[in-house]
PDB file of C-alpha atoms and ligand atoms in Angstrom:
ATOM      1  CA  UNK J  30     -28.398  41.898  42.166  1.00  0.00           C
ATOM      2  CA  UNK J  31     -26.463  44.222  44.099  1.00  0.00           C
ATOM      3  CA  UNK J  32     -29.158  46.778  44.203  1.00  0.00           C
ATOM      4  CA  UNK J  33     -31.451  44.299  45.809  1.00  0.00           C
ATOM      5  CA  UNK J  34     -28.492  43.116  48.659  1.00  0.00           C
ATOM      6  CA  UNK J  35     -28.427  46.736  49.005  1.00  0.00           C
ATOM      7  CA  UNK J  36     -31.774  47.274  49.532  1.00  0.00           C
ATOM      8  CA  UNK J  37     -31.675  44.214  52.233  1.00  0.00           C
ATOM      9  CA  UNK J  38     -29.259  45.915  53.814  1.00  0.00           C
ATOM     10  CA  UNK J  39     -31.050  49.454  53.783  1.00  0.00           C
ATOM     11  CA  UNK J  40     -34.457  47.329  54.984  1.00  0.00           C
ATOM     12  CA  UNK J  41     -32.835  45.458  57.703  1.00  0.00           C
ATOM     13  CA  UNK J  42     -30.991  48.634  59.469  1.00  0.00           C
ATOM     14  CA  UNK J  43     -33.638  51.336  58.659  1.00  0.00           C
ATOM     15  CA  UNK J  44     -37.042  50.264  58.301  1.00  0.00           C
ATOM     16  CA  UNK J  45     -37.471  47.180  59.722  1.00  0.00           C
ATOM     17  CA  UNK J  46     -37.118  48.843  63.232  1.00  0.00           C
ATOM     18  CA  UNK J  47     -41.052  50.210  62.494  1.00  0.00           C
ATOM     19  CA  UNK J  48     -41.732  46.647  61.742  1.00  0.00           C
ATOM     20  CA  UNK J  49     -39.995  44.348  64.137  1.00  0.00           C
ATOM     21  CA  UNK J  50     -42.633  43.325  66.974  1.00  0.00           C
ATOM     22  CA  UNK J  51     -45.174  43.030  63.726  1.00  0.00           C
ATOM     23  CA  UNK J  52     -43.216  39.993  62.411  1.00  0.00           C
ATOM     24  CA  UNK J  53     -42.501  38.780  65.381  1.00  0.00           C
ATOM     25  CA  UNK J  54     -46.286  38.612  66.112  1.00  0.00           C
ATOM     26  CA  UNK J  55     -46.938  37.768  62.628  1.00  0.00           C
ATOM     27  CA  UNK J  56     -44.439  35.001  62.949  1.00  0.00           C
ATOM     28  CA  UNK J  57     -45.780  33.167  66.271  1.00  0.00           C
ATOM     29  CA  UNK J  58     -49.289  33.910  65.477  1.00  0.00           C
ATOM     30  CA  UNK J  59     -49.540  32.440  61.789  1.00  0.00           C
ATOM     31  CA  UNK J  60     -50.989  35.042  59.316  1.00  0.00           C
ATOM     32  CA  UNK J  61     -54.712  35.943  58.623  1.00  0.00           C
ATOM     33  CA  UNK J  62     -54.907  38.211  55.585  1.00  0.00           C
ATOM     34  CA  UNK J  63     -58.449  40.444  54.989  1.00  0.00           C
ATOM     35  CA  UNK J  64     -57.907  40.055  51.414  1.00  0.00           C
ATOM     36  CA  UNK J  65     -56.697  37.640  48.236  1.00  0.00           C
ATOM     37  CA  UNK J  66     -55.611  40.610  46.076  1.00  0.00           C
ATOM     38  CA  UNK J  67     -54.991  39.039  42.633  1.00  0.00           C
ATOM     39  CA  UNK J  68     -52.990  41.327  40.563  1.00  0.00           C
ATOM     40  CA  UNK J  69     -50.258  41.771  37.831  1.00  0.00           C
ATOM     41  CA  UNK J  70     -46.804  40.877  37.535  1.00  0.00           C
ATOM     42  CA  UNK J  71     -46.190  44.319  35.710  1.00  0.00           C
ATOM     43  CA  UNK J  72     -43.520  46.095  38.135  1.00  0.00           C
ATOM     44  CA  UNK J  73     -44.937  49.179  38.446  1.00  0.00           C
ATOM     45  CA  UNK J  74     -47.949  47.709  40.474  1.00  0.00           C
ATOM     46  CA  UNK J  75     -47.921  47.339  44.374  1.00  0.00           C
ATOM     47  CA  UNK J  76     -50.497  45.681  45.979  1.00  0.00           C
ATOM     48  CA  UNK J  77     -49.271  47.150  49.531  1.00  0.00           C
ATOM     49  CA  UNK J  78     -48.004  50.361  48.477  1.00  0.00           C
ATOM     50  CA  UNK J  79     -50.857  51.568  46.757  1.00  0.00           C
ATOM     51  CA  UNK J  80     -53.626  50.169  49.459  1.00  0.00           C
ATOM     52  CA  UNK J  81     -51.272  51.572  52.567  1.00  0.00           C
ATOM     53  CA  UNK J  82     -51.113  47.748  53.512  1.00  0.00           C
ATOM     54  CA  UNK J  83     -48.969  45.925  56.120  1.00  0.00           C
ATOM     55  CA  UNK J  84     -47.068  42.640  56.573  1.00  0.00           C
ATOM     56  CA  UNK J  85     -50.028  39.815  57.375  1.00  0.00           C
ATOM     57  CA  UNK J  86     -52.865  41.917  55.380  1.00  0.00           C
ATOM     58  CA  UNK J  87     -52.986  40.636  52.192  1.00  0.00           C
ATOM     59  CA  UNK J  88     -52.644  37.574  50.488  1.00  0.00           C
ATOM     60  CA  UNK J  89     -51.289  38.853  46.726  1.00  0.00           C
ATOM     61  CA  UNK J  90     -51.239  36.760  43.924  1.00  0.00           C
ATOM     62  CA  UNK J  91     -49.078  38.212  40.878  1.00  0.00           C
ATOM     63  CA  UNK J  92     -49.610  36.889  37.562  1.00  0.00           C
ATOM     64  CA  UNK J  93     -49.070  38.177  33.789  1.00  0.00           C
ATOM     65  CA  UNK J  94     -52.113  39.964  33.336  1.00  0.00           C
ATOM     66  CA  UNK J  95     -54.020  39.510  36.544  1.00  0.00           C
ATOM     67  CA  UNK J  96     -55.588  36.647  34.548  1.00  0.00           C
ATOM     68  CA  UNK J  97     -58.158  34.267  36.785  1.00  0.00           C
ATOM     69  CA  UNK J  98     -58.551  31.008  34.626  1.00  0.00           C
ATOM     70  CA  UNK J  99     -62.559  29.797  35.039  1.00  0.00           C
ATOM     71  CA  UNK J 100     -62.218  26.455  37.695  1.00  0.00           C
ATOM     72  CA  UNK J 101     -62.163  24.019  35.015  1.00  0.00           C
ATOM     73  CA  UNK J 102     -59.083  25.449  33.122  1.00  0.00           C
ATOM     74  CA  UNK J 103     -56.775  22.214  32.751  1.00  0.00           C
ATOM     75  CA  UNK J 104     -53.568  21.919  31.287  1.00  0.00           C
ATOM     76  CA  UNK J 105     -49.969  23.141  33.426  1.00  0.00           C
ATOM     77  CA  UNK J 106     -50.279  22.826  36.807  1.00  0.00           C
ATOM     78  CA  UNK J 107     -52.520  25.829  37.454  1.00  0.00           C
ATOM     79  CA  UNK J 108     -50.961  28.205  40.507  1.00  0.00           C
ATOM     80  CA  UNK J 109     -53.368  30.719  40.369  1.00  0.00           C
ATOM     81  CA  UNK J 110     -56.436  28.175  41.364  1.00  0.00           C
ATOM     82  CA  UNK J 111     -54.416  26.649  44.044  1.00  0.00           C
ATOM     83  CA  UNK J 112     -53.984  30.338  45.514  1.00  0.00           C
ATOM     84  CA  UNK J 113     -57.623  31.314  45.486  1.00  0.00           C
ATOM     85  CA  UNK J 114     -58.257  27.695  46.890  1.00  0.00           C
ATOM     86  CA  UNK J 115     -55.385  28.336  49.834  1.00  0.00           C
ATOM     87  CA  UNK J 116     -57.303  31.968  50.520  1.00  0.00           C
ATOM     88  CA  UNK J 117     -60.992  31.155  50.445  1.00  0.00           C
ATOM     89  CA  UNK J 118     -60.710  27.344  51.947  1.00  0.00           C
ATOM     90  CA  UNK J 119     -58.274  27.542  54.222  1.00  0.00           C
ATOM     91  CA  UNK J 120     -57.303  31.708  55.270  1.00  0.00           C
ATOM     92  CA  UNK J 121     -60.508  32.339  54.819  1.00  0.00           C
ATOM     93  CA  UNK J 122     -60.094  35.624  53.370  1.00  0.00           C
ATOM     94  CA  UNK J 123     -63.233  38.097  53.330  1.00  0.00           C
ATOM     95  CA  UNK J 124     -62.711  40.245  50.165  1.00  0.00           C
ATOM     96  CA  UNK J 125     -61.011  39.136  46.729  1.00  0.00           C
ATOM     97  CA  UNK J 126     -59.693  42.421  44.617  1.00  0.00           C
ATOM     98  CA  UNK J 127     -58.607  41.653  40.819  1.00  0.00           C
ATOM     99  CA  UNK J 128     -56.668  44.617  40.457  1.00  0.00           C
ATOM    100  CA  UNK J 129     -56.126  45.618  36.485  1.00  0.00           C
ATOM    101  CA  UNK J 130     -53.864  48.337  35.850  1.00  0.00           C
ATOM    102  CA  UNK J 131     -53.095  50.957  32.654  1.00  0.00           C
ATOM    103  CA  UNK J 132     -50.171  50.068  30.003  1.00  0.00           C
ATOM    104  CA  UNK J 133     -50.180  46.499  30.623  1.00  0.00           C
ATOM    105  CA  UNK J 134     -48.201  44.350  28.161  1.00  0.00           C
ATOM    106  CA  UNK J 135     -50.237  41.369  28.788  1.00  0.00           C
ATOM    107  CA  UNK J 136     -53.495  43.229  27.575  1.00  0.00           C
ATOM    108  CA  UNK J 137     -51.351  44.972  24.722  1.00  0.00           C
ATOM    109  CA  UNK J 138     -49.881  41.654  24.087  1.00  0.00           C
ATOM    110  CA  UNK J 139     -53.377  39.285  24.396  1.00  0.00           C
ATOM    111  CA  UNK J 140     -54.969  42.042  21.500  1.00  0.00           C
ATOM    112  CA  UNK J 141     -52.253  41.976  19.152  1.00  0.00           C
ATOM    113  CA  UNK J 142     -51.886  38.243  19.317  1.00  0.00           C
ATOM    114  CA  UNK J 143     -48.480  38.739  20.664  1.00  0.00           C
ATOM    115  CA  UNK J 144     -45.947  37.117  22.045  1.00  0.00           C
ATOM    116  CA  UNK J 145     -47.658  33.824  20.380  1.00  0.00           C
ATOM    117  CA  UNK J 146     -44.107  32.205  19.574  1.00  0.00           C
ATOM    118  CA  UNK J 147     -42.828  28.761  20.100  1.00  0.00           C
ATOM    119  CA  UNK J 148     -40.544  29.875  21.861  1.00  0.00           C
ATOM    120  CA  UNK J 149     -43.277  31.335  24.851  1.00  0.00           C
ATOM    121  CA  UNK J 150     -45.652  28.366  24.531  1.00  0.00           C
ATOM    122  CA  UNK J 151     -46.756  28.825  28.416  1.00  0.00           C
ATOM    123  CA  UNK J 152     -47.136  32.624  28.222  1.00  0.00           C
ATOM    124  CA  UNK J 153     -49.348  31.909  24.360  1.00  0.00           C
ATOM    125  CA  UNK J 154     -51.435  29.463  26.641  1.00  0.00           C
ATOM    126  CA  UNK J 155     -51.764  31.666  29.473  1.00  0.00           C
ATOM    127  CA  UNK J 156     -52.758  34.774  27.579  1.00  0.00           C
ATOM    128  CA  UNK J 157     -54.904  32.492  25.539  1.00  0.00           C
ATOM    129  CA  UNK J 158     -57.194  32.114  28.880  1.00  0.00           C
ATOM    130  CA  UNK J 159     -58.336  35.363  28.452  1.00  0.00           C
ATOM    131  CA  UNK J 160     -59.492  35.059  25.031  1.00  0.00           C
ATOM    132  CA  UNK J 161     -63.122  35.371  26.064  1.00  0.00           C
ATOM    133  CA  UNK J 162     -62.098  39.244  26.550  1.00  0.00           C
ATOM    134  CA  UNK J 163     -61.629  39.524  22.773  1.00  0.00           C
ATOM    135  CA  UNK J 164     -65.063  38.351  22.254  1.00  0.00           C
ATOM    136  CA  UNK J 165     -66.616  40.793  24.288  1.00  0.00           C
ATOM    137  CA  UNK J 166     -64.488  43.575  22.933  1.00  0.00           C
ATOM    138  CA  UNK J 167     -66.103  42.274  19.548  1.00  0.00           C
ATOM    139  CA  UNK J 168     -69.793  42.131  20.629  1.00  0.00           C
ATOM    140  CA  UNK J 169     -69.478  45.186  22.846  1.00  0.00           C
ATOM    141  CA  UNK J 170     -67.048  47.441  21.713  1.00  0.00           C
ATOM    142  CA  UNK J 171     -66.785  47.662  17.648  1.00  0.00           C
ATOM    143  CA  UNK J 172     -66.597  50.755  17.655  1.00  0.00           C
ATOM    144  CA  UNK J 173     -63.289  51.470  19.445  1.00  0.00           C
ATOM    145  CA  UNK J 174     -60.229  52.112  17.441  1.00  0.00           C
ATOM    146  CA  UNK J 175     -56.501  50.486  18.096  1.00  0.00           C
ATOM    147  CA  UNK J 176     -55.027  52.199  21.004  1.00  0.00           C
ATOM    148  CA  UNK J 177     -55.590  53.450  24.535  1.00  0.00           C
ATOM    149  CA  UNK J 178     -59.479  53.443  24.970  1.00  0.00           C
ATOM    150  CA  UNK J 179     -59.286  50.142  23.422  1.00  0.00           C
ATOM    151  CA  UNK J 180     -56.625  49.120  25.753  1.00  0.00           C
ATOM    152  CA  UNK J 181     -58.526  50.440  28.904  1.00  0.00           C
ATOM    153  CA  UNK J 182     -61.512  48.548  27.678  1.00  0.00           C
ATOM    154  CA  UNK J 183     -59.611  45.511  27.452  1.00  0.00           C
ATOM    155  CA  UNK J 184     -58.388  45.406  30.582  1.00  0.00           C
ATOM    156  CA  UNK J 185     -61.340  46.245  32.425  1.00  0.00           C
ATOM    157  CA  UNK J 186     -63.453  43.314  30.782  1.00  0.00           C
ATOM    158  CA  UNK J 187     -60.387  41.095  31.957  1.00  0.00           C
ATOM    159  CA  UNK J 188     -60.715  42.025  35.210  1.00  0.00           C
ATOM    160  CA  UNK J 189     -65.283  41.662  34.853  1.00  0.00           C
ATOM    161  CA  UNK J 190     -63.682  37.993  33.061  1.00  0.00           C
ATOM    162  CA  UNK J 191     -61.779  37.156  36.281  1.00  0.00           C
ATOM    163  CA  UNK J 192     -64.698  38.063  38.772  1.00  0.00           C
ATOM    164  CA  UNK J 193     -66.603  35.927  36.676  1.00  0.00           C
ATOM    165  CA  UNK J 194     -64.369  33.061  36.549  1.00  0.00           C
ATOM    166  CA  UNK J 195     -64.162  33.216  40.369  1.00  0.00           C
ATOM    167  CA  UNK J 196     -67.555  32.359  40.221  1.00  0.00           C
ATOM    168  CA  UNK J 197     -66.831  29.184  38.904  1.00  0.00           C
ATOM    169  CA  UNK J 198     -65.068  27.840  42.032  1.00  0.00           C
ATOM    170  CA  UNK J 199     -66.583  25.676  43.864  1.00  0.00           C
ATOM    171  CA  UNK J 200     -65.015  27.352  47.264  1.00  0.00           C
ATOM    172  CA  UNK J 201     -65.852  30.493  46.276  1.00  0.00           C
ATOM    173  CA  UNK J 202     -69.532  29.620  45.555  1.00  0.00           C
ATOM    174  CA  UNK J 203     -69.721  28.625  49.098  1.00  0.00           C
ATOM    175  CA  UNK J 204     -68.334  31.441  50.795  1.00  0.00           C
ATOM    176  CA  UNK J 205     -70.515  33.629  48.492  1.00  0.00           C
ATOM    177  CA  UNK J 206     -73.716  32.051  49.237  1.00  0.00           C
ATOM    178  CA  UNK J 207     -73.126  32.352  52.746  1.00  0.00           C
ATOM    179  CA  UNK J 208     -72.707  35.806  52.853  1.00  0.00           C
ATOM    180  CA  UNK J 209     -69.116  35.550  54.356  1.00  0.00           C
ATOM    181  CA  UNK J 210     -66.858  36.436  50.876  1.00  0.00           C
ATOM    182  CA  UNK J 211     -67.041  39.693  48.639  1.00  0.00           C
ATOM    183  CA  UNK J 212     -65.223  40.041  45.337  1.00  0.00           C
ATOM    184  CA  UNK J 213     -63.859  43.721  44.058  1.00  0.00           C
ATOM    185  CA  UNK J 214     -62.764  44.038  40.805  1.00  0.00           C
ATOM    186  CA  UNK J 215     -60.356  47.555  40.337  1.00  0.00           C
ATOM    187  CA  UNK J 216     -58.318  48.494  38.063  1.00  0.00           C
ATOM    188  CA  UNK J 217     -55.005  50.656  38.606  1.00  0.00           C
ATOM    189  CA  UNK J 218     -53.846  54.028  36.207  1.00  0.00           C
ATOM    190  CA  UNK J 219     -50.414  53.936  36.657  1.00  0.00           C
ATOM    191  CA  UNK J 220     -49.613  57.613  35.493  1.00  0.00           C
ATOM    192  CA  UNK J 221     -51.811  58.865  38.857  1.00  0.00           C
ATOM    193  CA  UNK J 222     -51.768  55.786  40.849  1.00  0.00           C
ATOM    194  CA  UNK J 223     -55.320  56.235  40.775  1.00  0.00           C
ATOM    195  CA  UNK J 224     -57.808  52.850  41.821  1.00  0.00           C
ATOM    196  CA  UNK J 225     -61.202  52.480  40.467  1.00  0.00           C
ATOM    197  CA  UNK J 226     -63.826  50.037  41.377  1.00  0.00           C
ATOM    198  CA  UNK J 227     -66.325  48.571  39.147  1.00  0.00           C
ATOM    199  CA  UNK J 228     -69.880  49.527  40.512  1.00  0.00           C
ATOM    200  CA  UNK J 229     -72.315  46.415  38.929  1.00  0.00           C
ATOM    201  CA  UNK J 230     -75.366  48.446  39.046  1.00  0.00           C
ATOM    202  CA  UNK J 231     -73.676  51.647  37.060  1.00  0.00           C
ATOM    203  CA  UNK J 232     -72.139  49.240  35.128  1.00  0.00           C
ATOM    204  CA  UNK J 233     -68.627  51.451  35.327  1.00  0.00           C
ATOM    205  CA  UNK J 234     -65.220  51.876  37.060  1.00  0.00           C
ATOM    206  CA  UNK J 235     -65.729  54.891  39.407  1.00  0.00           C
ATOM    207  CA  UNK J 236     -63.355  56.417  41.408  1.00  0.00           C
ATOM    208  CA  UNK J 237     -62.323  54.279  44.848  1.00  0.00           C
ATOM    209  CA  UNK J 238     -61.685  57.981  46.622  1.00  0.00           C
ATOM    210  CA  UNK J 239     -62.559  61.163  45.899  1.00  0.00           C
ATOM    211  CA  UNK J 240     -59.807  62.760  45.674  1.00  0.00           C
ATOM    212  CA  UNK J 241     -59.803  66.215  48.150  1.00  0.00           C
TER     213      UNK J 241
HETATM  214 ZN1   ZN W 307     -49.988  43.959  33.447  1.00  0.00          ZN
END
């Protein structure tokens, strides 16, 4: 804890000086993020750092695994679907980004069945919404050993499983068919803080930027 009252302290007399008449605007003018940028919890992943983001641009959702239950997922209150509901309905965001990353433990954890302990019963249930990525790592992937590739694989069909889930929102649907809402999904290497973004027609994640 200290490190973070020492990082307040650090923020408030360095920092925020650059950033002052921003929240001060952003304060008396109500916020209107771009973008719902749904990503993980894992630490190492920074919505605004890595996109060169300010205060008021993006609306970020963190959850283990950057998992987007399909509409209809009942159960625990569901805070995930009452975010993307807040963004489309009533920000009105333009873009939605699912943002997967490298070396996550919720992927690791989701294919070895892992945490599932009684002890975890809401993380077992929430990895457990993701399940339809096992079944396409079945059907389209039997030929991938344990490990990395496997890994990668994984979490880039969770992230195609989110966009498709987002389809199943009624709010989103809207937005969609009237042109006025555009989903991304990317996924993050940690080890180069490279971002790729899956191209439909290729079928692939391709490099955001080429690199110079
Ligand atoms: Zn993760």
């Amino acid at each position: 804890m200290q490190r973070l009252i020492e990082g307040v302290h650090k923020f408030r007399s360095g920092e925020f000086g650059n950033y002052r008449k921003l929240f001060r605007k952003l304060s008396q003018e109500g916020q209107n993020p771009h973008t719902l940028f749904i990503t993980c919890s894992d630490s190492r992943v920074l919505a605004e750092l890595i996109t060169h983001s300010k205060p008021g641009d993006l609306f970020v959702v963190k959850n283990v695994g950057n998992i987007v239950p399909p509409a209809n997922a009942r159960g625990d209150t569901n805070s995930t679907a009452a975010a993307i509901e807040f963004a489309v309905e009533t920000l009105k965001v333009s873009d939605i980004v699912i943002c997967g990353h490298s070396q996550c433990g919720a992927i690791t954890a989701l294919l070895d069945k892992k945490p599932v302990s009684d002890s975890t019963p809401h993380l077992r249930d929430w990895l457990n919404l993701a399940a339809p990525v096992l079944e396409t790592l079945k059907k389209d992937y039997p030929h991938l050993p344990e490990g990395p590739a496997k890994e990668t694989a994984a979490a880039e069909e969770n992230v195609l499983f989110g966009l498709d889930s987002l389809h199943s929102y009624s709010c989103v649907q809207e937005r969609l068919m009237d042109g006025s809402l555009r989903l991304h999904g990317w996924f993050f290497k940690i080890a180069t803080a490279e971002l790729f973004a899956y191209d439909p027609e290729k079928r692939q994640f391709l490099p955001l930027v080429s690199e110079s």
